[in-house]
Short mmCIF file of C-alpha atoms in Angstrom, two decimals:
data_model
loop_
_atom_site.label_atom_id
_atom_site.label_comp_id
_atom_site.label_asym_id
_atom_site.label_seq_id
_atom_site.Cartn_x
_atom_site.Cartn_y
_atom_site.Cartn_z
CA UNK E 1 61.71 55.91 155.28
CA UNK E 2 65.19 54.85 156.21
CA UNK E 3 65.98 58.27 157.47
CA UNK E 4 62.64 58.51 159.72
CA UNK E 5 63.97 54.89 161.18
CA UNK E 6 67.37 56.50 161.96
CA UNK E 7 66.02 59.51 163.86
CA UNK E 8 63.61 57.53 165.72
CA UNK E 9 66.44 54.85 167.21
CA UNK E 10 67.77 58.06 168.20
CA UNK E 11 65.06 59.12 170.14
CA UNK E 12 65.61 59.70 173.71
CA UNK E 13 62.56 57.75 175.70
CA UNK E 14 59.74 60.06 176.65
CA UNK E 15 60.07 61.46 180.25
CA UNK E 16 56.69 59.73 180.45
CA UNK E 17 58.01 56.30 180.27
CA UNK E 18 60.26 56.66 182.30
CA UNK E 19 57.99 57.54 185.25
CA UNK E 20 55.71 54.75 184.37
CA UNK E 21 58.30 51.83 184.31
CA UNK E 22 59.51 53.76 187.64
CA UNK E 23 56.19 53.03 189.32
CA UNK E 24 55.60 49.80 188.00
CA UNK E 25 59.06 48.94 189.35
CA UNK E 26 58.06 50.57 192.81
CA UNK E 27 54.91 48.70 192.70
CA UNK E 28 56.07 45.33 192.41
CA UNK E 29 59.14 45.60 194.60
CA UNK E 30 56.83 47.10 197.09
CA UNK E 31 54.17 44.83 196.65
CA UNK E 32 56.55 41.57 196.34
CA UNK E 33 58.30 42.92 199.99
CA UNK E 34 54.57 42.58 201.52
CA UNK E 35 53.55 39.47 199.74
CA UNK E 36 56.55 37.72 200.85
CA UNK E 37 56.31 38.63 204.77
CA UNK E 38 53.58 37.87 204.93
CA UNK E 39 54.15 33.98 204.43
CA UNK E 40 53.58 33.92 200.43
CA UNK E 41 57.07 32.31 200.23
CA UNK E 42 56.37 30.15 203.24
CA UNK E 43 59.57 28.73 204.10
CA UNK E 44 59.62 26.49 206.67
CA UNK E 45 62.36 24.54 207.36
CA UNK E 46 60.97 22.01 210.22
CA UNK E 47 58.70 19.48 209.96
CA UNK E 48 56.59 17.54 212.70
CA UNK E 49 53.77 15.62 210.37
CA UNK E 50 51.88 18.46 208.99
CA UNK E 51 53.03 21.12 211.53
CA UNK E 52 55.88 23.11 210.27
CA UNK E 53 58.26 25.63 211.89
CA UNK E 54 60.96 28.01 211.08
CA UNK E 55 63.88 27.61 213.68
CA UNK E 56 65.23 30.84 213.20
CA UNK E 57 62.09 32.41 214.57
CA UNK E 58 63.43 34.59 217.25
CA UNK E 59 66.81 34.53 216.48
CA UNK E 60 68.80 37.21 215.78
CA UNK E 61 70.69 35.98 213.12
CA UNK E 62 67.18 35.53 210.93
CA UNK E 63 67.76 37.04 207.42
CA UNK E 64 66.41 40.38 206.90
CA UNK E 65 62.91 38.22 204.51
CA UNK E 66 62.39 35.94 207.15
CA UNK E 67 62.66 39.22 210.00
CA UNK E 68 60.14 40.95 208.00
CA UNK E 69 58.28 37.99 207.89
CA UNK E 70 58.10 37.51 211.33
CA UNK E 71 57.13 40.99 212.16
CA UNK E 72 54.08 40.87 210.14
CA UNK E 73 52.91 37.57 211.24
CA UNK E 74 54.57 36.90 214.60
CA UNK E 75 55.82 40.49 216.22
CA UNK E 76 57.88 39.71 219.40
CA UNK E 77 58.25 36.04 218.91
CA UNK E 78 60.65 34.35 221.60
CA UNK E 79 64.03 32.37 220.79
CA UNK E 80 63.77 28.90 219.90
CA UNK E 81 65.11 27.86 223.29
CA UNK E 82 62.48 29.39 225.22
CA UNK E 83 59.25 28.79 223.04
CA UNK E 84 59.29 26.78 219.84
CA UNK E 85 55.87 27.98 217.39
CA UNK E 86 54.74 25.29 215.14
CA UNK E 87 51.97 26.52 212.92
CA UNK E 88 49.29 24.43 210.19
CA UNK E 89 46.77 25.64 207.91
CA UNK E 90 45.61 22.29 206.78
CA UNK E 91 44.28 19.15 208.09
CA UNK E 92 45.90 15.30 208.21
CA UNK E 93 44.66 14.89 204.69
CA UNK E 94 46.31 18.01 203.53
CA UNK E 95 43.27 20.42 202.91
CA UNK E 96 42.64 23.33 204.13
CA UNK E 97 41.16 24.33 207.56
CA UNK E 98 38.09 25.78 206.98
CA UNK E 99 35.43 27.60 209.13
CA UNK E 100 32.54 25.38 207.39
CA UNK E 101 34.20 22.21 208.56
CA UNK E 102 34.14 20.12 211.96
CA UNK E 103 37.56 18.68 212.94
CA UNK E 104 38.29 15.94 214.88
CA UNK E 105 41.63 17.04 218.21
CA UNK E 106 44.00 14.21 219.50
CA UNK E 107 46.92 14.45 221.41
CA UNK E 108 49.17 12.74 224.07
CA UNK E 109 51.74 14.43 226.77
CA UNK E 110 54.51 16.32 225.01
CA UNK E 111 57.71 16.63 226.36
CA UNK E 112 58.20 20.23 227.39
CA UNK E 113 57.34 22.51 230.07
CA UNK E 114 53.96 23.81 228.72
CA UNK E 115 51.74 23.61 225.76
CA UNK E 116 48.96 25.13 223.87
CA UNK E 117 46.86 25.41 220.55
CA UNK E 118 45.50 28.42 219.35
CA UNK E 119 43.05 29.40 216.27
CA UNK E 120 43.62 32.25 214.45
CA UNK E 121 41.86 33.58 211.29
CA UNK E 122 43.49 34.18 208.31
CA UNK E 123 44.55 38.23 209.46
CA UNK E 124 46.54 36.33 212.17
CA UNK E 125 44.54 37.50 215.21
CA UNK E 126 41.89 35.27 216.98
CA UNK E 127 38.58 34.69 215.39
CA UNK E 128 36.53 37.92 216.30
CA UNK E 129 33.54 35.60 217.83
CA UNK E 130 32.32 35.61 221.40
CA UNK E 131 32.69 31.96 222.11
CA UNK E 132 35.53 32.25 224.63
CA UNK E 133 37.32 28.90 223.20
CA UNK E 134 40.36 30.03 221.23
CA UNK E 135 42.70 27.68 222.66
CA UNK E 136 43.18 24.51 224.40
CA UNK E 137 46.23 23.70 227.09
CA UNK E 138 47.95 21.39 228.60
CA UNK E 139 46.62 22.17 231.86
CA UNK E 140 42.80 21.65 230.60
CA UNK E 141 43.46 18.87 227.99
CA UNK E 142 45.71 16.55 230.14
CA UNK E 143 44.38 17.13 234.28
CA UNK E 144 47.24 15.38 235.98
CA UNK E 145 47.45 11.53 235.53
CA UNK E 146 45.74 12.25 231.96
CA UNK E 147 47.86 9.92 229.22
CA UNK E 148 45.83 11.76 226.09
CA UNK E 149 42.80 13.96 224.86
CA UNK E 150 40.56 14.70 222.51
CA UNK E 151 38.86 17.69 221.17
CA UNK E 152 37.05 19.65 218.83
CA UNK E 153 36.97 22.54 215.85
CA UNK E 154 33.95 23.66 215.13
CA UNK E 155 31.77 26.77 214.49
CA UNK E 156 29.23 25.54 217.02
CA UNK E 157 29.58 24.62 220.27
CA UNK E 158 29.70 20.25 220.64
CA UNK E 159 27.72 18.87 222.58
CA UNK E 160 29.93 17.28 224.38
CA UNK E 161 33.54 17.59 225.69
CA UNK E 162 34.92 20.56 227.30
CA UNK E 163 38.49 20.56 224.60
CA UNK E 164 36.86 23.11 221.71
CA UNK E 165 38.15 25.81 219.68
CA UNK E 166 35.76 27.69 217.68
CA UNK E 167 35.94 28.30 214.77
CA UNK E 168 33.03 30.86 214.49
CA UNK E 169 34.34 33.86 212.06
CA UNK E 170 37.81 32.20 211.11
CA UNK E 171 37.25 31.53 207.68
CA UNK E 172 39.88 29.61 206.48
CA UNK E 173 42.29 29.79 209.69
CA UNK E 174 45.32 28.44 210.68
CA UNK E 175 46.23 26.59 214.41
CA UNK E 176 49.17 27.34 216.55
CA UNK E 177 50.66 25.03 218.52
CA UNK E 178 53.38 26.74 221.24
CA UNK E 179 56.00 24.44 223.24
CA UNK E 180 57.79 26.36 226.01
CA UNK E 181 61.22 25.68 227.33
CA UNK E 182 60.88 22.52 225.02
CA UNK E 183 63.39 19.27 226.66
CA UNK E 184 64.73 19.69 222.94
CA UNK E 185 64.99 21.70 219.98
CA UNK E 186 66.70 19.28 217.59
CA UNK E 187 64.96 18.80 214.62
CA UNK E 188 65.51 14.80 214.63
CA UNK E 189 64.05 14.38 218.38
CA UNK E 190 61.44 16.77 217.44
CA UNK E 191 60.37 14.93 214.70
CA UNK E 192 59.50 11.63 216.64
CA UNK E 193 57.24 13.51 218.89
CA UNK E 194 53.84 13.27 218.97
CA UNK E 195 52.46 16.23 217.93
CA UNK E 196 47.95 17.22 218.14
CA UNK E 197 46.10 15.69 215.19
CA UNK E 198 43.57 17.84 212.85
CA UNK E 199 41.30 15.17 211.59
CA UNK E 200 38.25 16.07 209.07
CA UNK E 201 35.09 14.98 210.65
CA UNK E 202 32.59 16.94 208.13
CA UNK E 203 31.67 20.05 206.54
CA UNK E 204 28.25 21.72 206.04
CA UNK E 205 27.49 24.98 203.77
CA UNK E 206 28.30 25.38 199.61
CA UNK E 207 31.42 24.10 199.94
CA UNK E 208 30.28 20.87 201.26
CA UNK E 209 33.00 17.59 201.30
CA UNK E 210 32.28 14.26 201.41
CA UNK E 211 32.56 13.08 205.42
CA UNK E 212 35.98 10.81 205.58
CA UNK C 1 65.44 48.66 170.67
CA UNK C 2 68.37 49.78 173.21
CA UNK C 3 65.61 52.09 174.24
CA UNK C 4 62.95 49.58 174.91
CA UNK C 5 65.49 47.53 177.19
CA UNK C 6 66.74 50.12 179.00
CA UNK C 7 63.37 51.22 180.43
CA UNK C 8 62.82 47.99 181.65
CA UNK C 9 66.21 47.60 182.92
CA UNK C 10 65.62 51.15 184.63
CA UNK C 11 61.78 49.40 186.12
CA UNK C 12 63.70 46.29 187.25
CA UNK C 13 66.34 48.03 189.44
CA UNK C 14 63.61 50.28 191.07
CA UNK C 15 61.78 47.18 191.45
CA UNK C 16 64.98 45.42 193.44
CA UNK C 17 65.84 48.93 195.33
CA UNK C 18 62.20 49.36 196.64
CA UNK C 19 61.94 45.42 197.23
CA UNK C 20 64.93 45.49 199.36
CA UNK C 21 64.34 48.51 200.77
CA UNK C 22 60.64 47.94 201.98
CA UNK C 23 61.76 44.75 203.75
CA UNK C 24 64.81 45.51 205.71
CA UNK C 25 62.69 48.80 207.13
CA UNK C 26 58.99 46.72 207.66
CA UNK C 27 60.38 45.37 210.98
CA UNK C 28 61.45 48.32 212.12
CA UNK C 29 58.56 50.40 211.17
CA UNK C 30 56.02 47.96 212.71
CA UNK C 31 57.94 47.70 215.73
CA UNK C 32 57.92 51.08 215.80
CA UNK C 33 54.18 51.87 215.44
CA UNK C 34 53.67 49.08 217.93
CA UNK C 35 55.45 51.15 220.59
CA UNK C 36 53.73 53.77 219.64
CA UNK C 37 50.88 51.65 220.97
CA UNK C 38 51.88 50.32 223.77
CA UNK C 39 53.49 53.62 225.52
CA UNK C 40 50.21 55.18 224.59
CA UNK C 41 48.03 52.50 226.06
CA UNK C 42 50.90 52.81 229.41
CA UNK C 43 50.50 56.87 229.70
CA UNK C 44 54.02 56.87 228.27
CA UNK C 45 57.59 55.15 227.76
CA UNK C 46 59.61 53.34 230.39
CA UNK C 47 55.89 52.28 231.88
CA UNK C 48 54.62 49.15 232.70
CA UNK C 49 51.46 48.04 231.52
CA UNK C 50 49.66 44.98 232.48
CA UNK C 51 47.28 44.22 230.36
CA UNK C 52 43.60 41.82 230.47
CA UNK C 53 43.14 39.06 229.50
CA UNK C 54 43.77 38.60 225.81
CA UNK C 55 39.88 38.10 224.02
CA UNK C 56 38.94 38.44 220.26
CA UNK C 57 37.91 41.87 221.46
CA UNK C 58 40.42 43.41 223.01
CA UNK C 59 43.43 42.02 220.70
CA UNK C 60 45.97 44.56 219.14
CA UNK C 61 48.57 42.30 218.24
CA UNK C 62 48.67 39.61 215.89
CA UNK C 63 48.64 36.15 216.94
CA UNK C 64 48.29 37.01 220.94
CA UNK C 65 48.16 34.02 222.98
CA UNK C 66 45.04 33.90 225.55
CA UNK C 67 46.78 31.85 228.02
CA UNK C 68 48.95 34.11 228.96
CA UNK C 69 48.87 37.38 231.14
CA UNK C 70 51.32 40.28 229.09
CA UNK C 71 52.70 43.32 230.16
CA UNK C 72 54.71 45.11 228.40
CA UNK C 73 56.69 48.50 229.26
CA UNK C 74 57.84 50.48 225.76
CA UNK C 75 61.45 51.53 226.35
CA UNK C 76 63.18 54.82 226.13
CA UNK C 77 66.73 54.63 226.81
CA UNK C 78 67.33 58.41 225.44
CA UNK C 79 67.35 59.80 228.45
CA UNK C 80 69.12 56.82 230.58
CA UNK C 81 68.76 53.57 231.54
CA UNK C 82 65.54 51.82 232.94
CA UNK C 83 65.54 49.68 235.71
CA UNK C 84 62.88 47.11 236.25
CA UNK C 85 62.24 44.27 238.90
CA UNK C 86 60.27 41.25 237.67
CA UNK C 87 58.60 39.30 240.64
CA UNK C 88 58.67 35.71 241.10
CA UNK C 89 55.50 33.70 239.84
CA UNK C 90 53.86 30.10 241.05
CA UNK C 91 54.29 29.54 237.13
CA UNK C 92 56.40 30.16 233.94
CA UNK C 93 57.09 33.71 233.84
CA UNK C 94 59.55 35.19 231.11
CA UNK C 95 60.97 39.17 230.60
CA UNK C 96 61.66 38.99 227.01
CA UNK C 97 63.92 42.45 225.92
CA UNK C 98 63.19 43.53 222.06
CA UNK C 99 64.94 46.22 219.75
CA UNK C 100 63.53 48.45 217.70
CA UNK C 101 64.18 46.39 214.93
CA UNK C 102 62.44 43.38 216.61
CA UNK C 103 65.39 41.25 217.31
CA UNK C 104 64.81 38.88 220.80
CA UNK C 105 68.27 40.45 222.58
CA UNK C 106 67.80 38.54 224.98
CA UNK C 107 64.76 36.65 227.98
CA UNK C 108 65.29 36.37 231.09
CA UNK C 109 62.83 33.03 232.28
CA UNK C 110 61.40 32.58 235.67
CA UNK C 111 63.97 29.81 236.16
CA UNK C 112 66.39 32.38 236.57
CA UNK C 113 64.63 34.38 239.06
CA UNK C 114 64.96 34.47 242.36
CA UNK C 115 62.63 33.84 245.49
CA UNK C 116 63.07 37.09 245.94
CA UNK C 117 62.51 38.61 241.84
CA UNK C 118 65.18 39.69 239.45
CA UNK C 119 66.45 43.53 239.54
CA UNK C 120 67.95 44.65 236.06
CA UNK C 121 68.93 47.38 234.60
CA UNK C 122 68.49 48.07 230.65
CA UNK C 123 71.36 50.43 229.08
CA UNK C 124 72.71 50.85 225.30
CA UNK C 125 76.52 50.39 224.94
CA UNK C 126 77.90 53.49 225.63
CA UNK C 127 75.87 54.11 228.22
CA UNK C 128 76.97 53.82 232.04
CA UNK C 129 74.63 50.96 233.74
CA UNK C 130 76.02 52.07 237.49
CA UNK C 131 74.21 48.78 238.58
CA UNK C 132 73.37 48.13 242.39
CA UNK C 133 74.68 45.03 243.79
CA UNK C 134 72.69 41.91 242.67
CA UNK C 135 71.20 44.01 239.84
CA UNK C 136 71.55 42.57 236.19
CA UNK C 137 72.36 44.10 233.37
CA UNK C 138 70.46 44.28 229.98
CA UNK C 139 71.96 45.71 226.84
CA UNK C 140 69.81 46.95 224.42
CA UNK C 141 71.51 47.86 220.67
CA UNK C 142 69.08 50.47 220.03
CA UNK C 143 67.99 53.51 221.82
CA UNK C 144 64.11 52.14 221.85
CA UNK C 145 62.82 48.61 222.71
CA UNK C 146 60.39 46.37 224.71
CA UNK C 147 60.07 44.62 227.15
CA UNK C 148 57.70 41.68 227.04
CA UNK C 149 56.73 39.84 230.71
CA UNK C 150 54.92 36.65 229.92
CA UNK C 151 53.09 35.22 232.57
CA UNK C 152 50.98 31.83 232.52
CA UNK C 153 47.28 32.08 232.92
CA UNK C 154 45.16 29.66 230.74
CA UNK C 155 42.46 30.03 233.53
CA UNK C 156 40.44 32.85 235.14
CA UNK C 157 41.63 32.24 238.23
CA UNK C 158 45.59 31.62 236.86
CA UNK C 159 44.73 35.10 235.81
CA UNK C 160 43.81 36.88 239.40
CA UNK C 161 46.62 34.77 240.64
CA UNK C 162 48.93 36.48 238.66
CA UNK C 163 47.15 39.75 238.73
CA UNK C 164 48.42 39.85 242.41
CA UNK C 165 51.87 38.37 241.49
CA UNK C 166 53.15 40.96 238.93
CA UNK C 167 51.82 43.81 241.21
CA UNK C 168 54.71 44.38 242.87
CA UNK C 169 56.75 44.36 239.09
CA UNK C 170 58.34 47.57 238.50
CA UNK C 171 59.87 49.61 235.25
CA UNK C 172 61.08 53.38 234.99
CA UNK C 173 63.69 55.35 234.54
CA UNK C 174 66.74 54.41 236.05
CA UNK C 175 66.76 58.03 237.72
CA UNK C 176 63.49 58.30 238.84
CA UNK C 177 63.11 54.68 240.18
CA UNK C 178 65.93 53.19 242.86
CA UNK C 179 66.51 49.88 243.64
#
């Protein structure tokens, strides 16, 4: 018995096992690389109420995570001094956007050359739907002399008001807000801006919420 | 025991070499396949496109923005520089320059053109730009890259507006296309 022990410490590992721990390692290194660009480790480093940001979008300096990152989920973004992307994926109460819900848009002027919010679905391209509203503007939300607006999210088109992204084939989607040639990029000025507001109005389907 | 351990040491460092290695070449290898793209969808490298307007239908990049007009010209710099002449626009305009591994070299915005457009010429370093007088030069670190024009249109008619503005915008081999 002690003799069988001996030899089998000796044993060299089976070529087999070898090749299996091999894949498994390529597996999950491979499959970590892809979860992690494409925003599992999320990252952000700016914060404007519950639209985030990562300032080194753009730059050329961004770590090799954070480039693959970007080129997965925003291929041939600009430099922060030209366009600054603040994305969200949940409402003002924290929960998720979601295609079943209605949300409630509000914003005022922001300080920088041009704005706009854009849906997109959770592959990161716009909702494949035929509505034709998958973003709203400066130029539509605030016509000149305009001091703030309101708008919509929705699957269906409101009744009312012409300021609605649909949300028709989104799923659970995310919004994209875009500032070009911003008047600053400083985190600290940024952060007293006032940025569009998500606001639950309802949700219809299974996963129906209380109205709040 | 040792055994045991060293087969999962031997799993871990795979694990770290293809973890490392898969995400310093993604960037590369998406750029890549998205020039692919976009010098097929031109009729070739050092073209310009212009493309539509950007719809749920029509999209091939993620996270496009339909308020603005994009055309793009896939660059080729293996032969020689490109030159390219960006018009002036009623609106923001921007000629944003891309490597092949993604980095933003460098954008030139519409504040910075002219009345009269911006004339540049895109080169690698080591080779010779022989810019014109007045002409700009752009230096790319890799032999391939994009260019990116941005153009404001959140309207239908922003978008014939700048249909007719970028007509005149130009990009092609430095040899083939003059000044």
């Amino acid at each position: 018995m002690t003799l069988n022990q001996v030899d089998i410490s000796k044993r060299k590992a089976p070529v087999w096992a070898w090749i299996v721990l091999g894949f498994a390692g390529l597996v999950l290194g491979v499959g970590s690389a892809l979860s992690l660009s494409n925003g599992a480790l999320g990252g952000s480093k700016m914060a404007v109420g519950q639209w985030s940001s990562d300032p080194l979008v753009g730059a050329k300096a961004a770590n090799p995570w954070l480039r693959a990152r970007i080129a997965r989920v925003g291929l041939l973004a600009l430099s922060k001094e030209e366009t600054l992307y603040f994305d969200r994926t949940v409402d003002e109460a924290g929960n998720p956007l979601r295609e079943e819900c209605r949300y409630q848009l509000s914003g005022q002027p922001i300080a920088t050359r041009w704005w706009s919010l854009t849906i997109y679905a959770k592959d990161q391209f716009l909702p494949r739907n035929t509505d034709g509203a998958t973003s709203i503007d400066a130029t539509r939300a605030l016509p000149t002399g305009s001091t703030n607006w309101t708008g919509m999210i929705s699957a269906a088109r409101p009744t009312q008001g012409e300021n609605w992204m649909s949300s028709k084939a989104a799923g659970d989607f995310s919004i994209t807000l875009r500032l070009y040639n911003p008047s600053t990029v400083a985190p600290e000025e940024l952060a007293k801006m006032d940025f569009p507001k998500v606001t639950l109005v309802d949700c219809t389907g299974a996963q129906t919420e209380v109205s709040r | 025991m040792a055994r045991f351990w060293k087969l999962i040491l031997f799993g871990l460092v795979v694990a770290v070499f293809a973890h490392v290695a898969t995400t310093m070449m993604l960037p590369s290898a998406i750029m890549s396949i998205a020039l692919k793209r976009i010098a097929q969808t031109a009729g070739g490298t050092n073209q310009l496109f212009h493309a539509q307007r950007v719809t749920p239908q029509n999209q091939t990049i993620v996270r496009p923005s339909p308020d603005l007009a994009y055309s793009t010209c896939a660059l080729d710099l293996t032969k020689g520089p490109v030159r390219v002449f960006i018009g002036k626009g009623t609106d923001y305009a921007s000629a944003a320059f891309y490597s092949a591994n993604t980095d933003n070299v460098t954008t030139l915005s519409d504040k910075k053109i002219g009345p009269d457009g911006a004339n540049l010429i895109v080169v690698t370093p080591g080779q010779n730009a022989d810019a014109i007088a007045g002409e700009r030069i752009i230096t790319l670190p890799s032999n391939k890259g994009l260019m990116l024009v941005r153009r404001l249109a959140p309207s239908a008619s922003d978008f014939e507006r700048v249909t007719r503005e970028r007509s005149g915008d130009r990009c092609g081999a430095a040899s083939a296309l003059q000044k």
